[in-house]
Amino acid sequence: EVQLVESGGGLVQPGGSLRLSCAASGFTFSTYSMSWVRQAPGKGLEWVSGVGPSGATTYYAESLKGRFTISRDNSKNTLHLQMNSLRAEDTAIYYCTRILSYRSDHWGQGTLVTVSS
Amino acid sequence: DIQMTQSPSSLSASVGDRVTIACRASQSIRDYLNWYQQKPGKAPKLLIYAASTLQDGVPSRFSGSGSGTDFTLTISSLQPEDFATYYCQQSYSTLVYTFGQGTKLEI
């Protein structure tokens, strides 16, 4: 059974940093692209970032370039999202997803990031 | 980034109704279009991919159509469990898969 379990969310002050992780199991992690999608409270889904199977290729929503960094550790079946210079508008649930042929076929339960002083 | 626009933003309907949700892309995305369903407090669930292919386990009352820039999601006969928010997503742009703003389907 495919499982994606996010962790690392919490309360952080504006300007601070946070590193999210997503532990994957139940499939061959190193053969799939992965992504992060977020959802601000009461709002819609927003694509954050994607990474290819090897980790060599990374992609970001235009509005987030430069502050967020996606990475993966295929030896540990783990996806990461390093978030720097956080702002109040980054407050959201962050979901990890598996990409199968151009679609997110599995989603984690999400981890909540709150940016507030 | 490719922009996705859904209409309507919200929709009131009754059990048994046929409903259609529209999604338009800011440029041609061929058939790289997915639909997701999200219920309150839950992660989204994939319903349809490649514009018209039903994900395994999804009831056949759901269907998708379209190509290029204009797409639709149709629910042929609404069931109580279908009241949720629906999102379209383009997957034409390499690993920058933008979403529509969502359509909330209410009783």
PDB file of C-alpha atoms in Angstrom:
ATOM      1  CA  GLU A   1       0.000   0.000   0.000  1.00  0.00           C
ATOM      2  CA  VAL A   2       1.333   3.412  -0.983  1.00  0.00           C
ATOM      3  CA  GLN A   3       1.841   5.683   2.009  1.00  0.00           C
ATOM      4  CA  LEU A   4       3.040   9.271   2.172  1.00  0.00           C
ATOM      5  CA  VAL A   5       3.525  10.775   5.618  1.00  0.00           C
ATOM      6  CA  GLU A   6       4.453  14.428   5.967  1.00  0.00           C
ATOM      7  CA  SER A   7       6.162  15.928   8.990  1.00  0.00           C
ATOM      8  CA  GLY A   8       7.993  19.056  10.056  1.00  0.00           C
ATOM      9  CA  GLY A   9       5.138  21.538  10.089  1.00  0.00           C
ATOM     10  CA  GLY A  10       4.543  23.919  12.957  1.00  0.00           C
ATOM     11  CA  LEU A  11       4.545  27.528  14.055  1.00  0.00           C
ATOM     12  CA  VAL A  12       7.345  29.746  12.736  1.00  0.00           C
ATOM     13  CA  GLN A  13       7.919  33.487  12.894  1.00  0.00           C
ATOM     14  CA  PRO A  14       7.880  35.634   9.759  1.00  0.00           C
ATOM     15  CA  GLY A  15      11.299  35.537   8.133  1.00  0.00           C
ATOM     16  CA  GLY A  16      12.042  32.144   9.615  1.00  0.00           C
ATOM     17  CA  SER A  17      12.775  28.792   8.001  1.00  0.00           C
ATOM     18  CA  LEU A  18      11.249  25.345   8.136  1.00  0.00           C
ATOM     19  CA  ARG A  19      12.077  22.005   6.551  1.00  0.00           C
ATOM     20  CA  LEU A  20       9.250  19.657   5.680  1.00  0.00           C
ATOM     21  CA  SER A  21       9.721  15.949   5.092  1.00  0.00           C
ATOM     22  CA  CYS A  22       7.605  13.280   3.447  1.00  0.00           C
ATOM     23  CA  ALA A  23       8.320   9.633   4.206  1.00  0.00           C
ATOM     24  CA  ALA A  24       7.265   7.357   1.370  1.00  0.00           C
ATOM     25  CA  SER A  25       6.575   3.619   1.491  1.00  0.00           C
ATOM     26  CA  GLY A  26       4.809   0.916  -0.474  1.00  0.00           C
ATOM     27  CA  PHE A  27       6.393   1.722  -3.844  1.00  0.00           C
ATOM     28  CA  THR A  28       9.793   2.144  -5.489  1.00  0.00           C
ATOM     29  CA  PHE A  29      10.350   5.765  -4.486  1.00  0.00           C
ATOM     30  CA  SER A  30      13.348   6.359  -6.737  1.00  0.00           C
ATOM     31  CA  THR A  31      11.343   5.746  -9.908  1.00  0.00           C
ATOM     32  CA  TYR A  32       8.674   8.416  -9.371  1.00  0.00           C
ATOM     33  CA  SER A  33       8.565  12.164  -9.620  1.00  0.00           C
ATOM     34  CA  MET A  34       7.195  13.803  -6.489  1.00  0.00           C
ATOM     35  CA  SER A  35       5.637  17.128  -5.628  1.00  0.00           C
ATOM     36  CA  TRP A  36       4.487  19.500  -2.915  1.00  0.00           C
ATOM     37  CA  VAL A  37       1.058  21.133  -3.077  1.00  0.00           C
ATOM     38  CA  ARG A  38      -0.264  23.560  -0.475  1.00  0.00           C
ATOM     39  CA  GLN A  39      -3.637  24.854   0.638  1.00  0.00           C
ATOM     40  CA  ALA A  40      -4.087  28.016   2.650  1.00  0.00           C
ATOM     41  CA  PRO A  41      -6.937  27.985   5.205  1.00  0.00           C
ATOM     42  CA  GLY A  42     -10.262  28.097   3.376  1.00  0.00           C
ATOM     43  CA  LYS A  43      -8.547  28.474  -0.012  1.00  0.00           C
ATOM     44  CA  GLY A  44      -7.845  26.348  -3.051  1.00  0.00           C
ATOM     45  CA  LEU A  45      -4.962  24.089  -3.992  1.00  0.00           C
ATOM     46  CA  GLU A  46      -1.665  25.648  -5.070  1.00  0.00           C
ATOM     47  CA  TRP A  47       1.146  23.785  -6.787  1.00  0.00           C
ATOM     48  CA  VAL A  48       4.416  24.467  -4.982  1.00  0.00           C
ATOM     49  CA  SER A  49       7.203  22.362  -6.478  1.00  0.00           C
ATOM     50  CA  GLY A  50       8.074  19.151  -8.292  1.00  0.00           C
ATOM     51  CA  VAL A  51      11.188  16.980  -8.540  1.00  0.00           C
ATOM     52  CA  GLY A  52      12.193  14.271 -10.985  1.00  0.00           C
ATOM     53  CA  PRO A  53      12.964  10.689  -9.927  1.00  0.00           C
ATOM     54  CA  SER A  54      16.711  11.190  -9.467  1.00  0.00           C
ATOM     55  CA  GLY A  55      16.421  14.622  -7.878  1.00  0.00           C
ATOM     56  CA  ALA A  56      18.472  16.214 -10.634  1.00  0.00           C
ATOM     57  CA  THR A  57      15.548  18.213 -12.034  1.00  0.00           C
ATOM     58  CA  THR A  58      13.471  20.529  -9.888  1.00  0.00           C
ATOM     59  CA  TYR A  59      10.591  22.856 -10.705  1.00  0.00           C
ATOM     60  CA  TYR A  60       8.823  25.610  -8.802  1.00  0.00           C
ATOM     61  CA  ALA A  61       5.748  27.769  -9.027  1.00  0.00           C
ATOM     62  CA  GLU A  62       6.919  31.108 -10.393  1.00  0.00           C
ATOM     63  CA  SER A  63       5.780  32.972  -7.272  1.00  0.00           C
ATOM     64  CA  LEU A  64       7.912  30.793  -4.975  1.00  0.00           C
ATOM     65  CA  LYS A  65      11.183  30.634  -6.832  1.00  0.00           C
ATOM     66  CA  GLY A  66      14.165  31.533  -4.703  1.00  0.00           C
ATOM     67  CA  ARG A  67      12.626  30.916  -1.279  1.00  0.00           C
ATOM     68  CA  PHE A  68      11.716  27.221  -1.428  1.00  0.00           C
ATOM     69  CA  THR A  69      13.969  24.276  -2.314  1.00  0.00           C
ATOM     70  CA  ILE A  70      12.724  20.788  -3.042  1.00  0.00           C
ATOM     71  CA  SER A  71      15.021  17.781  -2.654  1.00  0.00           C
ATOM     72  CA  ARG A  72      14.870  14.070  -2.151  1.00  0.00           C
ATOM     73  CA  ASP A  73      16.914  11.310  -0.546  1.00  0.00           C
ATOM     74  CA  ASN A  74      16.254   8.137  -2.499  1.00  0.00           C
ATOM     75  CA  SER A  75      18.337   6.076  -0.051  1.00  0.00           C
ATOM     76  CA  LYS A  76      15.850   7.017   2.688  1.00  0.00           C
ATOM     77  CA  ASN A  77      12.674   7.228   0.562  1.00  0.00           C
ATOM     78  CA  THR A  78      12.161  10.778   1.724  1.00  0.00           C
ATOM     79  CA  LEU A  79      11.108  14.010   0.050  1.00  0.00           C
ATOM     80  CA  HIS A  80      11.966  17.404   1.534  1.00  0.00           C
ATOM     81  CA  LEU A  81      10.905  21.003   1.165  1.00  0.00           C
ATOM     82  CA  GLN A  82      13.190  23.661   2.605  1.00  0.00           C
ATOM     83  CA  MET A  83      11.270  26.893   3.122  1.00  0.00           C
ATOM     84  CA  ASN A  84      13.127  30.134   3.840  1.00  0.00           C
ATOM     85  CA  SER A  85      12.093  33.750   4.405  1.00  0.00           C
ATOM     86  CA  LEU A  86       8.623  32.601   5.374  1.00  0.00           C
ATOM     87  CA  ARG A  87       5.697  35.003   5.177  1.00  0.00           C
ATOM     88  CA  ALA A  88       2.218  35.013   6.635  1.00  0.00           C
ATOM     89  CA  GLU A  89       0.852  34.055   3.215  1.00  0.00           C
ATOM     90  CA  ASP A  90       2.849  30.809   3.338  1.00  0.00           C
ATOM     91  CA  THR A  91       0.523  29.596   6.097  1.00  0.00           C
ATOM     92  CA  ALA A  92      -1.080  26.454   4.690  1.00  0.00           C
ATOM     93  CA  ILE A  93      -1.395  22.714   4.805  1.00  0.00           C
ATOM     94  CA  TYR A  94       1.440  21.252   2.736  1.00  0.00           C
ATOM     95  CA  TYR A  95       0.739  17.999   0.930  1.00  0.00           C
ATOM     96  CA  CYS A  96       3.252  15.599  -0.549  1.00  0.00           C
ATOM     97  CA  THR A  97       2.097  13.797  -3.706  1.00  0.00           C
ATOM     98  CA  ARG A  98       3.375  11.012  -5.912  1.00  0.00           C
ATOM     99  CA  ILE A  99       3.354  11.753  -9.618  1.00  0.00           C
ATOM    100  CA  LEU A 100       2.313   8.943 -11.941  1.00  0.00           C
ATOM    101  CA  SER A 101       2.232   9.829 -15.633  1.00  0.00           C
ATOM    102  CA  TYR A 102       1.335  13.503 -15.238  1.00  0.00           C
ATOM    103  CA  ARG A 103      -1.070  13.130 -12.331  1.00  0.00           C
ATOM    104  CA  SER A 104      -0.910  13.092  -8.519  1.00  0.00           C
ATOM    105  CA  ASP A 105      -2.275   9.649  -7.832  1.00  0.00           C
ATOM    106  CA  HIS A 106      -1.429   9.500  -4.120  1.00  0.00           C
ATOM    107  CA  TRP A 107      -1.451  12.254  -1.504  1.00  0.00           C
ATOM    108  CA  GLY A 108      -0.266  12.416   2.075  1.00  0.00           C
ATOM    109  CA  GLN A 109      -2.480  13.676   4.877  1.00  0.00           C
ATOM    110  CA  GLY A 110      -0.685  17.026   4.954  1.00  0.00           C
ATOM    111  CA  THR A 111       1.282  18.993   7.513  1.00  0.00           C
ATOM    112  CA  LEU A 112       0.238  22.434   8.754  1.00  0.00           C
ATOM    113  CA  VAL A 113       2.642  25.342   8.575  1.00  0.00           C
ATOM    114  CA  THR A 114       1.673  28.502  10.423  1.00  0.00           C
ATOM    115  CA  VAL A 115       3.696  31.673   9.940  1.00  0.00           C
ATOM    116  CA  SER A 116       2.916  34.146  12.694  1.00  0.00           C
ATOM    117  CA  SER A 117       4.588  36.257  15.335  1.00  0.00           C
TER     118      SER A 117
ATOM    119  CA  ASP B   1       2.796  29.484 -15.438  1.00  0.00           C
ATOM    120  CA  ILE B   2      -0.300  28.235 -17.255  1.00  0.00           C
ATOM    121  CA  GLN B   3      -3.475  29.661 -15.698  1.00  0.00           C
ATOM    122  CA  MET B   4      -6.541  27.512 -15.107  1.00  0.00           C
ATOM    123  CA  THR B   5     -10.004  29.026 -14.683  1.00  0.00           C
ATOM    124  CA  GLN B   6     -12.974  27.049 -13.399  1.00  0.00           C
ATOM    125  CA  SER B   7     -16.638  27.948 -13.568  1.00  0.00           C
ATOM    126  CA  PRO B   8     -18.769  28.250 -11.645  1.00  0.00           C
ATOM    127  CA  SER B   9     -16.967  28.876  -8.336  1.00  0.00           C
ATOM    128  CA  SER B  10     -19.909  27.353  -6.487  1.00  0.00           C
ATOM    129  CA  LEU B  11     -22.916  25.358  -7.514  1.00  0.00           C
ATOM    130  CA  SER B  12     -26.090  24.343  -5.719  1.00  0.00           C
ATOM    131  CA  ALA B  13     -27.680  21.085  -6.792  1.00  0.00           C
ATOM    132  CA  SER B  14     -29.825  18.214  -5.547  1.00  0.00           C
ATOM    133  CA  VAL B  15     -29.381  14.472  -5.336  1.00  0.00           C
ATOM    134  CA  GLY B  16     -30.086  12.991  -8.739  1.00  0.00           C
ATOM    135  CA  ASP B  17     -29.171  16.145 -10.677  1.00  0.00           C
ATOM    136  CA  ARG B  18     -26.782  16.173 -13.603  1.00  0.00           C
ATOM    137  CA  VAL B  19     -24.054  18.767 -13.087  1.00  0.00           C
ATOM    138  CA  THR B  20     -21.256  20.095 -15.243  1.00  0.00           C
ATOM    139  CA  ILE B  21     -18.168  22.006 -14.168  1.00  0.00           C
ATOM    140  CA  ALA B  22     -16.062  23.850 -16.724  1.00  0.00           C
ATOM    141  CA  CYS B  23     -12.312  24.435 -16.775  1.00  0.00           C
ATOM    142  CA  ARG B  24     -10.373  26.616 -19.210  1.00  0.00           C
ATOM    143  CA  ALA B  25      -6.615  26.784 -19.715  1.00  0.00           C
ATOM    144  CA  SER B  26      -4.742  29.955 -20.687  1.00  0.00           C
ATOM    145  CA  GLN B  27      -3.069  28.055 -23.541  1.00  0.00           C
ATOM    146  CA  SER B  28      -3.504  24.700 -25.205  1.00  0.00           C
ATOM    147  CA  ILE B  29      -2.692  21.834 -22.878  1.00  0.00           C
ATOM    148  CA  ARG B  30      -3.797  19.078 -25.268  1.00  0.00           C
ATOM    149  CA  ASP B  31      -5.378  16.475 -22.937  1.00  0.00           C
ATOM    150  CA  TYR B  32      -3.055  17.011 -19.959  1.00  0.00           C
ATOM    151  CA  LEU B  33      -5.941  17.739 -17.637  1.00  0.00           C
ATOM    152  CA  ASN B  34      -6.804  16.109 -14.312  1.00  0.00           C
ATOM    153  CA  TRP B  35      -9.783  16.429 -11.968  1.00  0.00           C
ATOM    154  CA  TYR B  36      -9.688  16.029  -8.201  1.00  0.00           C
ATOM    155  CA  GLN B  37     -12.356  15.863  -5.512  1.00  0.00           C
ATOM    156  CA  GLN B  38     -11.733  17.212  -2.024  1.00  0.00           C
ATOM    157  CA  LYS B  39     -13.932  16.818   1.020  1.00  0.00           C
ATOM    158  CA  PRO B  40     -13.533  18.983   4.136  1.00  0.00           C
ATOM    159  CA  GLY B  41     -10.509  18.068   6.225  1.00  0.00           C
ATOM    160  CA  LYS B  42      -9.288  15.506   3.708  1.00  0.00           C
ATOM    161  CA  ALA B  43      -6.573  15.350   1.078  1.00  0.00           C
ATOM    162  CA  PRO B  44      -7.690  15.647  -2.544  1.00  0.00           C
ATOM    163  CA  LYS B  45      -8.550  12.487  -4.442  1.00  0.00           C
ATOM    164  CA  LEU B  46      -7.811  11.915  -8.124  1.00  0.00           C
ATOM    165  CA  LEU B  47     -10.989  11.359 -10.141  1.00  0.00           C
ATOM    166  CA  ILE B  48     -10.065  11.719 -13.806  1.00  0.00           C
ATOM    167  CA  TYR B  49      -6.763  12.032 -15.660  1.00  0.00           C
ATOM    168  CA  ALA B  50      -5.820  12.706 -19.273  1.00  0.00           C
ATOM    169  CA  ALA B  51      -9.069  14.690 -19.560  1.00  0.00           C
ATOM    170  CA  SER B  52     -11.354  11.683 -19.773  1.00  0.00           C
ATOM    171  CA  THR B  53      -9.839   8.582 -18.139  1.00  0.00           C
ATOM    172  CA  LEU B  54     -11.500   7.491 -14.918  1.00  0.00           C
ATOM    173  CA  GLN B  55      -9.156   6.668 -12.045  1.00  0.00           C
ATOM    174  CA  ASP B  56      -9.549   3.128 -10.695  1.00  0.00           C
ATOM    175  CA  GLY B  57     -12.421   2.855  -8.240  1.00  0.00           C
ATOM    176  CA  VAL B  58     -14.153   6.075  -9.289  1.00  0.00           C
ATOM    177  CA  PRO B  59     -17.866   5.606 -10.044  1.00  0.00           C
ATOM    178  CA  SER B  60     -18.912   5.736 -13.684  1.00  0.00           C
ATOM    179  CA  ARG B  61     -21.315   8.626 -13.029  1.00  0.00           C
ATOM    180  CA  PHE B  62     -18.207  10.825 -13.239  1.00  0.00           C
ATOM    181  CA  SER B  63     -16.950  11.686 -16.707  1.00  0.00           C
ATOM    182  CA  GLY B  64     -14.574  14.177 -18.268  1.00  0.00           C
ATOM    183  CA  SER B  65     -14.218  15.622 -21.725  1.00  0.00           C
ATOM    184  CA  GLY B  66     -12.371  18.250 -23.710  1.00  0.00           C
ATOM    185  CA  SER B  67      -8.990  18.988 -25.205  1.00  0.00           C
ATOM    186  CA  GLY B  68      -6.913  22.023 -26.025  1.00  0.00           C
ATOM    187  CA  THR B  69      -8.142  24.769 -23.723  1.00  0.00           C
ATOM    188  CA  ASP B  70     -11.710  23.809 -22.743  1.00  0.00           C
ATOM    189  CA  PHE B  71     -12.686  20.915 -20.495  1.00  0.00           C
ATOM    190  CA  THR B  72     -15.686  19.710 -18.514  1.00  0.00           C
ATOM    191  CA  LEU B  73     -16.357  17.427 -15.590  1.00  0.00           C
ATOM    192  CA  THR B  74     -19.834  15.907 -15.541  1.00  0.00           C
ATOM    193  CA  ILE B  75     -21.573  14.039 -12.762  1.00  0.00           C
ATOM    194  CA  SER B  76     -24.531  12.270 -14.334  1.00  0.00           C
ATOM    195  CA  SER B  77     -26.642  11.708 -11.213  1.00  0.00           C
ATOM    196  CA  LEU B  78     -25.492  13.361  -8.018  1.00  0.00           C
ATOM    197  CA  GLN B  79     -25.157  11.206  -4.939  1.00  0.00           C
ATOM    198  CA  PRO B  80     -24.970  12.523  -1.361  1.00  0.00           C
ATOM    199  CA  GLU B  81     -21.254  11.665  -1.171  1.00  0.00           C
ATOM    200  CA  ASP B  82     -20.492  13.829  -4.225  1.00  0.00           C
ATOM    201  CA  PHE B  83     -20.987  17.107  -2.406  1.00  0.00           C
ATOM    202  CA  ALA B  84     -17.418  18.380  -2.244  1.00  0.00           C
ATOM    203  CA  THR B  85     -15.022  20.791  -3.913  1.00  0.00           C
ATOM    204  CA  TYR B  86     -13.667  19.916  -7.352  1.00  0.00           C
ATOM    205  CA  TYR B  87     -10.398  21.107  -8.876  1.00  0.00           C
ATOM    206  CA  CYS B  88      -9.022  20.861 -12.368  1.00  0.00           C
ATOM    207  CA  GLN B  89      -5.257  20.717 -12.891  1.00  0.00           C
ATOM    208  CA  GLN B  90      -3.088  21.028 -15.972  1.00  0.00           C
ATOM    209  CA  SER B  91      -0.081  18.726 -16.256  1.00  0.00           C
ATOM    210  CA  TYR B  92       1.217  19.987 -19.606  1.00  0.00           C
ATOM    211  CA  SER B  93       3.937  22.183 -18.126  1.00  0.00           C
ATOM    212  CA  THR B  94       6.765  19.980 -16.852  1.00  0.00           C
ATOM    213  CA  LEU B  95       6.250  19.419 -13.115  1.00  0.00           C
ATOM    214  CA  VAL B  96       4.525  22.783 -12.623  1.00  0.00           C
ATOM    215  CA  TYR B  97       0.986  21.474 -12.560  1.00  0.00           C
ATOM    216  CA  THR B  98      -1.243  24.422 -11.768  1.00  0.00           C
ATOM    217  CA  PHE B  99      -4.781  24.099 -10.411  1.00  0.00           C
ATOM    218  CA  GLY B 100      -8.027  25.869 -11.072  1.00  0.00           C
ATOM    219  CA  GLN B 101      -9.504  27.830  -8.190  1.00  0.00           C
ATOM    220  CA  GLY B 102     -12.019  25.107  -7.367  1.00  0.00           C
ATOM    221  CA  THR B 103     -15.788  24.595  -7.624  1.00  0.00           C
ATOM    222  CA  LYS B 104     -17.731  23.979  -4.427  1.00  0.00           C
ATOM    223  CA  LEU B 105     -20.697  21.735  -5.023  1.00  0.00           C
ATOM    224  CA  GLU B 106     -23.391  22.254  -2.412  1.00  0.00           C
ATOM    225  CA  ILE B 107     -26.854  20.986  -1.721  1.00  0.00           C
TER     226      ILE B 107
END
